[in-house]
GROMACS .gro file of C-alpha atoms in nm:
model
  318
    1GLU     CA    1   3.023  -0.270  -8.485
    2CYS     CA    2   3.134  -0.065  -8.752
    3ARG     CA    3   2.813  -0.160  -9.039
    4SER     CA    4   2.564  -0.057  -8.727
    5GLN     CA    5   2.533   0.336  -8.844
    6PRO     CA    6   2.577   0.279  -9.201
    7ARG     CA    7   2.315  -0.018  -9.237
    8ILE     CA    8   2.038   0.222  -9.084
    9HIS     CA    9   2.135   0.490  -9.334
   10ASP     CA   10   2.111   0.179  -9.607
   11TYR     CA   11   2.444   0.261  -9.676
   12TYR     CA   12   2.380   0.575  -9.830
   13PRO     CA   13   2.204   0.546 -10.186
   14ASN     CA   14   2.256   0.890 -10.296
   15PRO     CA   15   2.639   0.973 -10.332
   16GLU     CA   16   2.580   1.363 -10.410
   17ALA     CA   17   2.353   1.357 -10.037
   18ALA     CA   18   2.679   1.181  -9.909
   19LEU     CA   19   2.933   1.377  -9.999
   20GLY     CA   20   2.761   1.729 -10.021
   21CYS     CA   21   2.832   1.763 -10.373
   22PRO     CA   22   2.828   1.598 -10.685
   23PRO     CA   23   3.062   1.303 -10.707
   24GLN     CA   24   3.255   1.430 -11.046
   25VAL     CA   25   3.376   1.682 -10.821
   26PHE     CA   26   3.511   1.527 -10.542
   27ILE     CA   27   3.698   1.214 -10.772
   28ALA     CA   28   3.815   1.574 -10.946
   29GLN     CA   29   3.968   1.616 -10.591
   30TYR     CA   30   4.070   1.272 -10.541
   31PRO     CA   31   4.064   1.080 -10.851
   32GLN     CA   32   3.968   0.731 -10.824
   33LEU     CA   33   3.719   0.516 -11.049
   34TYR     CA   34   3.683   0.124 -11.173
   35SER     CA   35   3.826   0.020 -11.493
   36GLY     CA   36   3.836  -0.339 -11.623
   37PHE     CA   37   3.799  -0.661 -11.473
   38SER     CA   38   4.089  -0.908 -11.352
   39LYS     CA   39   4.198  -1.265 -11.490
   40LEU     CA   40   3.937  -1.409 -11.236
   41GLY     CA   41   3.647  -1.135 -11.313
   42CYS     CA   42   3.705  -0.933 -10.995
   43PRO     CA   43   3.628  -0.531 -11.078
   44VAL     CA   44   3.964  -0.348 -11.049
   45PHE     CA   45   3.954  -0.020 -10.873
   46TYR     CA   46   4.247   0.243 -10.941
   47SER     CA   47   4.310   0.512 -10.633
   48LYS     CA   48   4.558   0.826 -10.704
   49PRO     CA   49   4.632   0.934 -10.336
   50GLY     CA   50   4.933   1.109 -10.469
   51MET     CA   51   4.721   1.321 -10.690
   52LEU     CA   52   4.459   1.398 -10.429
   53GLU     CA   53   4.384   1.789 -10.373
   54ILE     CA   54   4.351   1.814 -10.016
   55ASP     CA   55   4.266   2.195 -10.007
   56GLY     CA   56   3.977   2.147 -10.284
   57VAL     CA   57   3.843   1.871 -10.057
   58GLU     CA   58   3.791   2.016  -9.761
   59CYS     CA   59   3.604   2.324  -9.971
   60ILE     CA   60   3.331   2.060 -10.056
   61THR     CA   61   3.283   1.795  -9.820
   62THR     CA   62   3.403   1.681  -9.466
   63LEU     CA   63   3.578   1.346  -9.346
   64GLU     CA   64   3.243   1.228  -9.193
   65GLY     CA   65   3.109   1.265  -9.575
   66ILE     CA   66   3.429   1.117  -9.760
   67LEU     CA   67   3.385   0.787  -9.538
   68LYS     CA   68   2.988   0.783  -9.644
   69PHE     CA   69   3.094   0.807 -10.001
   70HIS     CA   70   3.338   0.492  -9.951
   71TRP     CA   71   3.012   0.300  -9.786
   72HIS     CA   72   2.815   0.398 -10.082
   73VAL     CA   73   3.075   0.298 -10.334
   74MET     CA   74   3.147  -0.059 -10.176
   75GLN     CA   75   2.808  -0.141 -10.106
   76HIS     CA   76   2.602   0.038 -10.366
   77ASP     CA   77   2.841   0.074 -10.678
   78TYR     CA   78   3.113  -0.215 -10.645
   79LYS     CA   79   2.807  -0.494 -10.567
   80GLN     CA   80   2.644  -0.335 -10.851
   81ARG     CA   81   2.913  -0.406 -11.088
   82LEU     CA   82   2.976  -0.757 -10.933
   83LEU     CA   83   2.610  -0.837 -10.970
   84GLU     CA   84   2.643  -0.711 -11.393
   85PHE     CA   85   2.935  -0.940 -11.409
   86LYS     CA   86   2.759  -1.255 -11.258
   87ARG     CA   87   2.453  -1.177 -11.461
   88ASP     CA   88   2.658  -1.193 -11.779
   89ASN     CA   89   2.872  -1.511 -11.614
   90PRO     CA   90   2.639  -1.701 -11.428
   91SER     CA   91   2.945  -1.951 -11.294
   92PHE     CA   92   3.118  -1.653 -11.155
   93LYS     CA   93   3.156  -1.677 -10.730
   94ARG     CA   94   3.463  -1.455 -10.681
   95PHE     CA   95   3.281  -1.146 -10.536
   96GLU     CA   96   3.617  -0.969 -10.467
   97CYS     CA   97   3.810  -0.656 -10.584
   98VAL     CA   98   4.134  -0.572 -10.713
   99SER     CA   99   4.285  -0.239 -10.585
  100ILE     CA  100   4.549  -0.054 -10.774
  101LEU     CA  101   4.674   0.238 -10.499
  102ASP     CA  102   4.879   0.512 -10.736
  103LEU     CA  103   5.136   0.707 -10.535
  104THR     CA  104   5.260   0.908 -10.876
  105ASN     CA  105   5.279   1.269 -10.757
  106LEU     CA  106   5.326   1.203 -10.377
  107THR     CA  107   5.547   1.380 -10.160
  108LEU     CA  108   5.604   1.423  -9.779
  109SER     CA  109   5.412   1.741  -9.764
  110LYS     CA  110   5.108   1.588  -9.880
  111LEU     CA  111   5.133   1.336  -9.647
  112GLY     CA  112   4.992   1.542  -9.374
  113SER     CA  113   4.749   1.459  -9.116
  114ARG     CA  114   4.441   1.581  -9.313
  115THR     CA  115   4.569   1.348  -9.619
  116MET     CA  116   4.645   1.080  -9.362
  117ASP     CA  117   4.287   1.087  -9.185
  118ILE     CA  118   4.141   0.993  -9.538
  119ILE     CA  119   4.356   0.728  -9.621
  120LYS     CA  120   4.377   0.548  -9.240
  121LYS     CA  121   4.031   0.576  -9.232
  122GLN     CA  122   3.920   0.419  -9.526
  123ALA     CA  123   4.154   0.164  -9.495
  124ASN     CA  124   3.997   0.069  -9.136
  125ILE     CA  125   3.654   0.082  -9.303
  126ASP     CA  126   3.782  -0.172  -9.565
  127SER     CA  127   4.042  -0.408  -9.306
  128LEU     CA  128   3.725  -0.425  -9.060
  129CYS     CA  129   3.431  -0.444  -9.298
  130PHE     CA  130   3.537  -0.624  -9.627
  131PRO     CA  131   3.850  -0.780  -9.554
  132GLU     CA  132   3.729  -1.091  -9.803
  133THR     CA  133   3.622  -0.835 -10.047
  134MET     CA  134   3.994  -0.778 -10.160
  135ASN     CA  135   4.118  -0.969 -10.397
  136LYS     CA  136   4.449  -0.795 -10.412
  137MET     CA  137   4.581  -0.464 -10.383
  138VAL     CA  138   4.897  -0.341 -10.599
  139ILE     CA  139   5.047  -0.009 -10.472
  140VAL     CA  140   5.233   0.112 -10.783
  141ASN     CA  141   5.486   0.395 -10.800
  142ALA     CA  142   5.593   0.407 -10.442
  143PRO     CA  143   5.856   0.720 -10.368
  144ARG     CA  144   6.149   0.609 -10.154
  145PHE     CA  145   5.993   0.768  -9.836
  146PHE     CA  146   5.650   0.614  -9.863
  147SER     CA  147   5.819   0.300  -9.702
  148ALA     CA  148   5.774   0.443  -9.354
  149THR     CA  149   5.424   0.550  -9.416
  150TRP     CA  150   5.340   0.243  -9.555
  151THR     CA  151   5.439   0.110  -9.192
  152ILE     CA  152   5.220   0.286  -8.995
  153ILE     CA  153   4.920   0.233  -9.257
  154LYS     CA  154   4.943  -0.141  -9.232
  155GLY     CA  155   4.914  -0.114  -8.866
  156PHE     CA  156   4.541  -0.030  -8.904
  157LEU     CA  157   4.464  -0.335  -9.131
  158ASP     CA  158   4.345  -0.673  -9.066
  159ALA     CA  159   4.622  -0.926  -9.088
  160ARG     CA  160   4.444  -1.108  -9.386
  161THR     CA  161   4.387  -0.801  -9.564
  162ALA     CA  162   4.790  -0.704  -9.520
  163ALA     CA  163   4.906  -1.024  -9.646
  164LYS     CA  164   4.722  -0.960 -10.003
  165ILE     CA  165   4.874  -0.581 -10.045
  166GLU     CA  166   5.245  -0.580 -10.272
  167LEU     CA  167   5.432  -0.261 -10.295
  168PHE     CA  168   5.655  -0.164 -10.605
  169SER     CA  169   5.833   0.142 -10.660
  170SER     CA  170   5.981   0.006 -11.013
  171SER     CA  171   5.715   0.074 -11.269
  172SER     CA  172   5.777  -0.182 -11.463
  173ALA     CA  173   5.797  -0.457 -11.203
  174ALA     CA  174   5.473  -0.298 -11.091
  175GLU     CA  175   5.346  -0.388 -11.480
  176LYS     CA  176   5.463  -0.745 -11.460
  177CYS     CA  177   5.248  -0.779 -11.159
  178LEU     CA  178   4.969  -0.655 -11.329
  179LYS     CA  179   4.960  -0.803 -11.638
  180GLU     CA  180   4.958  -1.133 -11.400
  181LEU     CA  181   4.656  -1.062 -11.247
  182ILE     CA  182   4.464  -0.868 -11.562
  183ASP     CA  183   4.496  -0.910 -11.918
  184VAL     CA  184   4.651  -0.647 -12.106
  185ASP     CA  185   4.316  -0.583 -12.302
  186GLN     CA  186   4.171  -0.504 -11.925
  187ILE     CA  187   4.445  -0.262 -11.807
  188PRO     CA  188   4.429   0.106 -11.865
  189VAL     CA  189   4.732   0.252 -12.135
  190ASP     CA  190   4.889   0.444 -11.871
  191TYR     CA  191   4.932   0.148 -11.694
  192GLY     CA  192   5.118  -0.060 -11.966
  193GLY     CA  193   4.768  -0.206 -12.120
  194THR     CA  194   4.590  -0.137 -12.438
  195ALA     CA  195   4.265  -0.019 -12.251
  196GLU     CA  196   4.124   0.304 -12.217
  197SER     CA  197   4.339   0.549 -12.029
  198THR     CA  198   4.227   0.636 -11.668
  199ASP     CA  199   4.207   1.003 -11.706
  200ASP     CA  200   3.980   0.922 -12.037
  201THR     CA  201   3.767   0.710 -11.873
  202MET     CA  202   3.728   0.985 -11.573
  203ALA     CA  203   3.616   1.250 -11.829
  204ARG     CA  204   3.351   1.036 -11.974
  205MET     CA  205   3.180   0.996 -11.589
  206SER     CA  206   3.066   1.324 -11.630
  207PRO     CA  207   2.885   1.402 -12.013
  208ASP     CA  208   3.005   1.767 -11.944
  209LYS     CA  209   3.362   1.974 -11.898
  210LEU     CA  210   3.419   2.017 -11.585
  211PHE     CA  211   3.723   2.230 -11.451
  212THR     CA  212   3.803   2.291 -11.057
  213GLN     CA  213   4.032   2.556 -10.945
  214VAL     CA  214   4.132   2.651 -10.603
  215LEU     CA  215   4.187   3.002 -10.498
  216TYR     CA  216   4.400   3.123 -10.240
  217ILE     CA  217   4.278   3.428 -10.142
  218ARG     CA  218   4.412   3.699  -9.921
  219SER     CA  219   4.335   4.057 -10.136
  220SER     CA  220   4.200   3.871 -10.464
  221ASP     CA  221   4.225   3.612 -10.715
  222SER     CA  222   4.077   3.485 -11.032
  223LYS     CA  223   4.049   3.207 -11.286
  224LYS     CA  224   3.967   3.244 -11.621
  225TYR     CA  225   3.775   3.022 -11.861
  226GLU     CA  226   3.688   3.015 -12.261
  227ILE     CA  227   3.360   2.891 -12.372
  228LYS     CA  228   3.320   2.824 -12.702
  229ALA     CA  229   3.016   2.916 -12.941
  230ASP     CA  230   2.799   2.627 -12.881
  231GLU     CA  231   2.880   2.607 -12.511
  232GLU     CA  232   2.734   2.762 -12.148
  233ALA     CA  233   2.877   2.767 -11.818
  234ASP     CA  234   2.752   2.696 -11.501
  235VAL     CA  235   2.941   2.802 -11.190
  236TRP     CA  236   2.960   2.727 -10.802
  237ILE     CA  237   3.186   2.832 -10.549
  238TYR     CA  238   3.275   2.617 -10.235
  239THR     CA  239   3.435   2.717  -9.916
  240ARG     CA  240   3.542   2.658  -9.534
  241SER     CA  241   3.655   3.026  -9.513
  242LYS     CA  242   3.513   3.211  -9.216
  243ILE     CA  243   3.644   3.524  -9.359
  244GLY     CA  244   3.463   3.498  -9.681
  245ALA     CA  245   3.511   3.631 -10.006
  246ASN     CA  246   3.272   3.846 -10.283
  247PHE     CA  247   3.246   3.643 -10.645
  248GLN     CA  248   3.109   3.786 -10.945
  249ILE     CA  249   3.206   3.708 -11.318
  250LEU     CA  250   3.381   3.937 -11.580
  251ASP     CA  251   3.390   3.916 -11.933
  252GLU     CA  252   3.723   3.996 -12.124
  253ASN     CA  253   3.631   4.355 -12.102
  254LYS     CA  254   3.550   4.379 -11.739
  255VAL     CA  255   3.185   4.361 -11.835
  256GLU     CA  256   3.007   4.212 -11.492
  257LEU     CA  257   2.788   3.917 -11.609
  258THR     CA  258   2.669   3.819 -11.282
  259PRO     CA  259   2.579   3.948 -10.911
  260VAL     CA  260   2.855   4.034 -10.668
  261MET     CA  261   2.766   3.742 -10.413
  262SER     CA  262   2.938   3.671 -10.127
  263CYS     CA  263   3.079   3.307 -10.025
  264LYS     CA  264   3.129   3.266  -9.660
  265MET     CA  265   3.100   2.952  -9.429
  266LEU     CA  266   2.773   3.009  -9.256
  267ASP     CA  267   2.848   2.745  -8.931
  268SER     CA  268   3.131   2.760  -8.720
  269HIS     CA  269   3.169   2.440  -8.616
  270THR     CA  270   3.448   2.261  -8.776
  271ASP     CA  271   3.278   1.908  -8.884
  272ALA     CA  272   2.976   2.127  -9.055
  273PRO     CA  273   2.940   2.103  -9.418
  274PRO     CA  274   3.112   2.358  -9.611
  275THR     CA  275   2.949   2.640  -9.815
  276LYS     CA  276   2.839   2.666 -10.199
  277VAL     CA  277   2.695   2.946 -10.343
  278HIS     CA  278   2.541   2.925 -10.721
  279LEU     CA  279   2.725   3.192 -10.917
  280THR     CA  280   2.531   3.137 -11.188
  281ALA     CA  281   2.219   3.126 -10.994
  282THR     CA  282   2.063   3.369 -11.238
  283GLY     CA  283   2.151   3.218 -11.558
  284LYS     CA  284   2.429   3.028 -11.696
  285VAL     CA  285   2.671   3.213 -11.937
  286ILE     CA  286   2.626   3.163 -12.311
  287GLY     CA  287   2.937   3.160 -12.520
  288PRO     CA  288   3.157   3.242 -12.715
  289LYS     CA  289   3.325   3.453 -12.461
  290VAL     CA  290   3.603   3.404 -12.235
  291ILE     CA  291   3.526   3.463 -11.860
  292LYS     CA  292   3.680   3.559 -11.530
  293VAL     CA  293   3.585   3.404 -11.198
  294LYS     CA  294   3.714   3.678 -10.937
  295GLY     CA  295   3.692   3.665 -10.594
  296SER     CA  296   3.762   3.914 -10.362
  297SER     CA  297   3.835   3.878  -9.931
  298THR     CA  298   3.605   4.071  -9.713
  299GLY     CA  299   3.879   4.054  -9.468
  300SER     CA  300   4.148   4.342  -9.342
  301MET     CA  301   4.501   4.335  -9.492
  302PHE     CA  302   4.615   4.211  -9.207
  303SER     CA  303   4.395   3.867  -9.268
  304SER     CA  304   4.494   3.547  -9.339
  305SER     CA  305   4.476   3.349  -9.700
  306GLU     CA  306   4.133   3.178  -9.733
  307THR     CA  307   4.101   2.888  -9.960
  308PHE     CA  308   3.779   2.869 -10.254
  309LEU     CA  309   3.705   2.584 -10.497
  310VAL     CA  310   3.569   2.685 -10.818
  311VAL     CA  311   3.392   2.424 -11.030
  312CYS     CA  312   3.254   2.555 -11.370
  313THR     CA  313   3.080   2.308 -11.555
  314ILE     CA  314   3.029   2.369 -11.983
  315SER     CA  315   2.844   2.214 -12.134
  316LYS     CA  316   2.674   2.238 -12.492
  317LYS     CA  317   2.409   2.426 -12.509
  318ASN     CA  318   2.021   2.313 -12.458
   0.00000   0.00000   0.00000
């Protein structure tokens, strides 16, 4: 039974423990959020696979971690939203969800096996274990080539689930469908409504400014960040690199602000959690200043390019 193992772990109540990283870091790589309610009172979930940064995702978690987080969202986050809505609306009985799948920026190159694994296995969980919870799914901004892919994905869905899904390539047709399901003041402005944009909603999910950047290091690579006078920065590096790289933070005058730290995958198993290194473990970097997070490969000149994710959180000084 698909629920047996997750049930043993109470469906992973701690999202950070499930993923192996803060949820907001994962969502920065794979945008998804709840925003508003449908006319029937169903919470509306927006997912943006076209914006999925698969290299960044693989730096911070595993497929198992993603699926654990999906169980958390369905059994804890989603459930809590429904209970809160029922508390304010005692007659509410539609314990279902409306899902909006936005394929903006989806390209053929993004539909590789790694990305499809995530989409298919999440769809499989929803189809087998939660078919009764889907009120409607609307796929918007679908590129023309997606028709063949959609045929494959539908094969992993329960027939009842597949019948609840509509697909639109035209944004105007999609907007019309959304407005039939959801009041305009509950639809984000980027989907034709008047509610807060999905970007603003996701930004509010973290009290601080979160910046993530994938670095592809063969020799060296870097990323600059500006820290204002009333701010401080905390920096982590995530990777699955087996070659590794040395990282440090420099200011504009190339003064070293942190010691050099090695970042390399510690476990050789392919399904092992990625490695993470706290670059500012000795203390956050205090503004005002512009900093450069620099990584230099520890491999030879013949080594291949390796992937690292820089996560910089900039917050107000305490």
